[in-house]
PDB file of C-alpha atoms and ligand atoms in Angstrom:
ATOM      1  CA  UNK A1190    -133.832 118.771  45.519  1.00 59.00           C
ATOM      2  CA  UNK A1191    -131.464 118.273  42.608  1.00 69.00           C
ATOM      3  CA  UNK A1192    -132.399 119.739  39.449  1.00 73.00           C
ATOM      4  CA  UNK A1193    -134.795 117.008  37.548  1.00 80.00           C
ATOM      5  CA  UNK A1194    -134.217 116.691  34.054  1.00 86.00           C
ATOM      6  CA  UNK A1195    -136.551 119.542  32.433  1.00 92.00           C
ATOM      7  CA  UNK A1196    -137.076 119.422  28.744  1.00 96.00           C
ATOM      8  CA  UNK A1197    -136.656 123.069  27.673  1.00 96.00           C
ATOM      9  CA  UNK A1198    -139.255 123.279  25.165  1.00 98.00           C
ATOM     10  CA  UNK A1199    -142.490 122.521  28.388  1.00 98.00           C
ATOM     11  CA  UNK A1200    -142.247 126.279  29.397  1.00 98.00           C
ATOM     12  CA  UNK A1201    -144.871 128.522  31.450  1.00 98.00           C
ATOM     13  CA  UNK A1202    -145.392 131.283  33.176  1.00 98.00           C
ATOM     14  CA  UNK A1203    -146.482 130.529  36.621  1.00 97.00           C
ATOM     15  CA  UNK A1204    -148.777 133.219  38.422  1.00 95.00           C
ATOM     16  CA  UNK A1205    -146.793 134.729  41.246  1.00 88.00           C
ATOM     17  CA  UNK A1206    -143.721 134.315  40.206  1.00 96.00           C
ATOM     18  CA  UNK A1207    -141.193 135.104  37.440  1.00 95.00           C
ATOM     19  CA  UNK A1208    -139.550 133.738  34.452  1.00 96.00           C
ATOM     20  CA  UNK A1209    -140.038 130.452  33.015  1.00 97.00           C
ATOM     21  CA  UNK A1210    -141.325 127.238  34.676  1.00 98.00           C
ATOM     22  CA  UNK A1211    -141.065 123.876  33.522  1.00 98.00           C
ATOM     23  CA  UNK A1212    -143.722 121.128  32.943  1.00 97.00           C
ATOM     24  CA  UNK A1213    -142.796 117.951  34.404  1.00 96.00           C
ATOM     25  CA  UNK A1214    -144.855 115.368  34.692  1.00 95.00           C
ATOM     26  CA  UNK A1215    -147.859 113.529  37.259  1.00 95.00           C
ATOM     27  CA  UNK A1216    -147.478 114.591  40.923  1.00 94.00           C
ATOM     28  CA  UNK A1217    -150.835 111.938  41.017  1.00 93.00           C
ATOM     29  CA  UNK A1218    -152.278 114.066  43.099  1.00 93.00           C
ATOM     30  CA  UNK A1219    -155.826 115.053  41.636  1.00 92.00           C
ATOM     31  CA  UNK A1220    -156.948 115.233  38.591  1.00 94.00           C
ATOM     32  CA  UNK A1221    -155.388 117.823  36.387  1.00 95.00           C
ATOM     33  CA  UNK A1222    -152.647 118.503  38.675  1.00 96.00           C
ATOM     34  CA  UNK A1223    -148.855 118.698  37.430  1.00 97.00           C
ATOM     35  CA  UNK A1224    -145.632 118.320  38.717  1.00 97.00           C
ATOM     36  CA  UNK A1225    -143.468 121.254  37.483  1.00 97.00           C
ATOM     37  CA  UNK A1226    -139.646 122.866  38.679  1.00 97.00           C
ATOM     38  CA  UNK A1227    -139.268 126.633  39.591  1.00 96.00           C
ATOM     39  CA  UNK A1228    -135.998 127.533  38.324  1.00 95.00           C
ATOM     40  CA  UNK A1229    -135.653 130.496  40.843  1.00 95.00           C
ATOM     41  CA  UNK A1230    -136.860 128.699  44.365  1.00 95.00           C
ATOM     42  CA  UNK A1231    -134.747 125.377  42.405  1.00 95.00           C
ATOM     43  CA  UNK A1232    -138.238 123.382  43.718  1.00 95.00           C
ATOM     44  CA  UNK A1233    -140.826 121.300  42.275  1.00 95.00           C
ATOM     45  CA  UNK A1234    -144.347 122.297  42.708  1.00 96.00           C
ATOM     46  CA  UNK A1235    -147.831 121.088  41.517  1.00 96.00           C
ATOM     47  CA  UNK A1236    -149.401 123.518  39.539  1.00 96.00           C
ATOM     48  CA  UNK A1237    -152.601 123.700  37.258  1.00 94.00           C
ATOM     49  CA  UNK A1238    -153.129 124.825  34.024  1.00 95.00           C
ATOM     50  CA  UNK A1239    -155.357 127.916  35.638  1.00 93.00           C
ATOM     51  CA  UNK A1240    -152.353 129.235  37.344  1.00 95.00           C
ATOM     52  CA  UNK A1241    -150.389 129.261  34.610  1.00 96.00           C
ATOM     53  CA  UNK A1242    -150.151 132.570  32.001  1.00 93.00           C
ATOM     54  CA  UNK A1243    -147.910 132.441  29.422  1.00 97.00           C
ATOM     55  CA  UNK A1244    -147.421 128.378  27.862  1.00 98.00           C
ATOM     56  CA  UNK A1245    -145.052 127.639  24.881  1.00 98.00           C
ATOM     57  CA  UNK A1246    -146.123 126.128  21.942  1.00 98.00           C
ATOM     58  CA  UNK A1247    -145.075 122.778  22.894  1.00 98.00           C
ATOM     59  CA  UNK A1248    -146.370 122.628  26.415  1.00 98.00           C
ATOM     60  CA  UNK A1249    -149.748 123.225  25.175  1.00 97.00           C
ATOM     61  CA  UNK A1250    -149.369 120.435  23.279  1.00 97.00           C
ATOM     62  CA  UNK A1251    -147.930 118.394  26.346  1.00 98.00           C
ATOM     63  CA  UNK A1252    -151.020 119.874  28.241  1.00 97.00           C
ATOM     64  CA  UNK A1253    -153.775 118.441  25.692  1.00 96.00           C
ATOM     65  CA  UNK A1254    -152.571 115.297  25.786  1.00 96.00           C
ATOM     66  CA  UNK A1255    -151.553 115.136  29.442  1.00 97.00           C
ATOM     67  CA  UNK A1256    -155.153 116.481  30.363  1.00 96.00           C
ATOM     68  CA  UNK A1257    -156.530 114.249  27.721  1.00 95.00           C
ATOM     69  CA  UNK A1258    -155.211 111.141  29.146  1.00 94.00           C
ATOM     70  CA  UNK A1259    -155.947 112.437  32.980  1.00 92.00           C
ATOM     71  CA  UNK A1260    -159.860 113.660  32.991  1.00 92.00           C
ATOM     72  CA  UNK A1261    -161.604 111.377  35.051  1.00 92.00           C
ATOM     73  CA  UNK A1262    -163.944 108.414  34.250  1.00 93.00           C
ATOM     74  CA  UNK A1263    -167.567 108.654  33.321  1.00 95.00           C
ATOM     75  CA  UNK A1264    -169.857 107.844  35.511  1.00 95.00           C
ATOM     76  CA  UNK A1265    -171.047 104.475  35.325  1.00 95.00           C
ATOM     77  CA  UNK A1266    -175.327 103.193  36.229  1.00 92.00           C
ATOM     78  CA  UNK A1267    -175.871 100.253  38.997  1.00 92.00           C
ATOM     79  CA  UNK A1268    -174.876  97.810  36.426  1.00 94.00           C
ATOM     80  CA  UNK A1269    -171.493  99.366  36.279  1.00 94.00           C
ATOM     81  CA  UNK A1270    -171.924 100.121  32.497  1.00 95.00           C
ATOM     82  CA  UNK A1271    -172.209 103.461  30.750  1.00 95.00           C
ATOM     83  CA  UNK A1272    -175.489 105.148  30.283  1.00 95.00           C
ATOM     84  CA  UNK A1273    -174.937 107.580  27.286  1.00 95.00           C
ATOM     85  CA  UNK A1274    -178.352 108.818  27.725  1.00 95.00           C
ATOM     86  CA  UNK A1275    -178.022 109.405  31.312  1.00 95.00           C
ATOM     87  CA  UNK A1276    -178.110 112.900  32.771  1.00 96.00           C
ATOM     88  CA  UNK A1277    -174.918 111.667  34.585  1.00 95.00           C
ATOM     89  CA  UNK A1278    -173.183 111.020  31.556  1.00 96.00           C
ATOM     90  CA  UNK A1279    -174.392 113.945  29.831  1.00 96.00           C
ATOM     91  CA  UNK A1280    -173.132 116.233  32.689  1.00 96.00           C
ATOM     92  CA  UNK A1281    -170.193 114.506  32.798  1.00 96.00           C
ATOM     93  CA  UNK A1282    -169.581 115.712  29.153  1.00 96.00           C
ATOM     94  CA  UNK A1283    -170.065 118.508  29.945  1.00 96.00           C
ATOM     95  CA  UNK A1284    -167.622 118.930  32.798  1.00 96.00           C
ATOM     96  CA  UNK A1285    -164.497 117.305  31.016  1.00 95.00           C
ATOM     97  CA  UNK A1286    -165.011 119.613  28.262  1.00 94.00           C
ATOM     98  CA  UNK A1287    -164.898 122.699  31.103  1.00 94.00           C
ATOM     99  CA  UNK A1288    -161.581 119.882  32.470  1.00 94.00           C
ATOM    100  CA  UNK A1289    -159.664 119.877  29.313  1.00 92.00           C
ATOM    101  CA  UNK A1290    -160.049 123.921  28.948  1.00 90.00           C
ATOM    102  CA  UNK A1291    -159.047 125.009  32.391  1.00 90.00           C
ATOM    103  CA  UNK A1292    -157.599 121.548  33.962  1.00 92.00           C
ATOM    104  CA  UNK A1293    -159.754 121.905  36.945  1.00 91.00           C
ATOM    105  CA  UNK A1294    -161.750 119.151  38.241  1.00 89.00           C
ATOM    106  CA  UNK A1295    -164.786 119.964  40.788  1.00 76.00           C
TER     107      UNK A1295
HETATM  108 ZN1   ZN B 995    -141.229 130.036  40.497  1.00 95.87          ZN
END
């Protein structure tokens, strides 16, 4: 693949391998999931924010808001409405909270 155009300032460290990675944008894959470029294989990979280590100051901005606008929706009742009060909901709360922190989705 040609090199895609990489911003310089979305930099990581990706687990497993060295140097500096690059945020890219939505493989729409699975929730939380990223497109990013490997400088060294020259490939783009989907990563998660778990695997990454080190993250510049601007991709954790770029993460917040990426993750932000990508956690799943709430689950709705047989009415297809919300139900704030439902346990659903509640544990649905719960478990984008856990999303936005580690950008996994169970
Ligand atoms: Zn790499």
């Amino acid at each position: 693949m040609d090199t895609p155009k990489i911003d310089k300032r979305f930099w990581f460290k990706h687990k497993g391998c060295e140097g500096k990675h690059y945020l890219i944008g939505n493989p729409h894959t699975f929730p939380g999931r990223i497109l990013a470029w490997c400088p060294i294989k020259k490939i783009d990979f989907c990563v998660s924010k778990a695997e990454m280590d080190e993250i510049s100051e601007s991709a954790q901005y770029w993460l917040e808001g990426f993750l932000a606008g990508n956690q799943p929706y709430p689950p709705l009742d047989d009415n297809g409405d919300l139900d704030f009060e439902s346990p659903e909901y509640k544990n649905w709360l719960l478990e984008i909270k856990e999303f936005r922190k580690t950008g996994d989705w169970k």
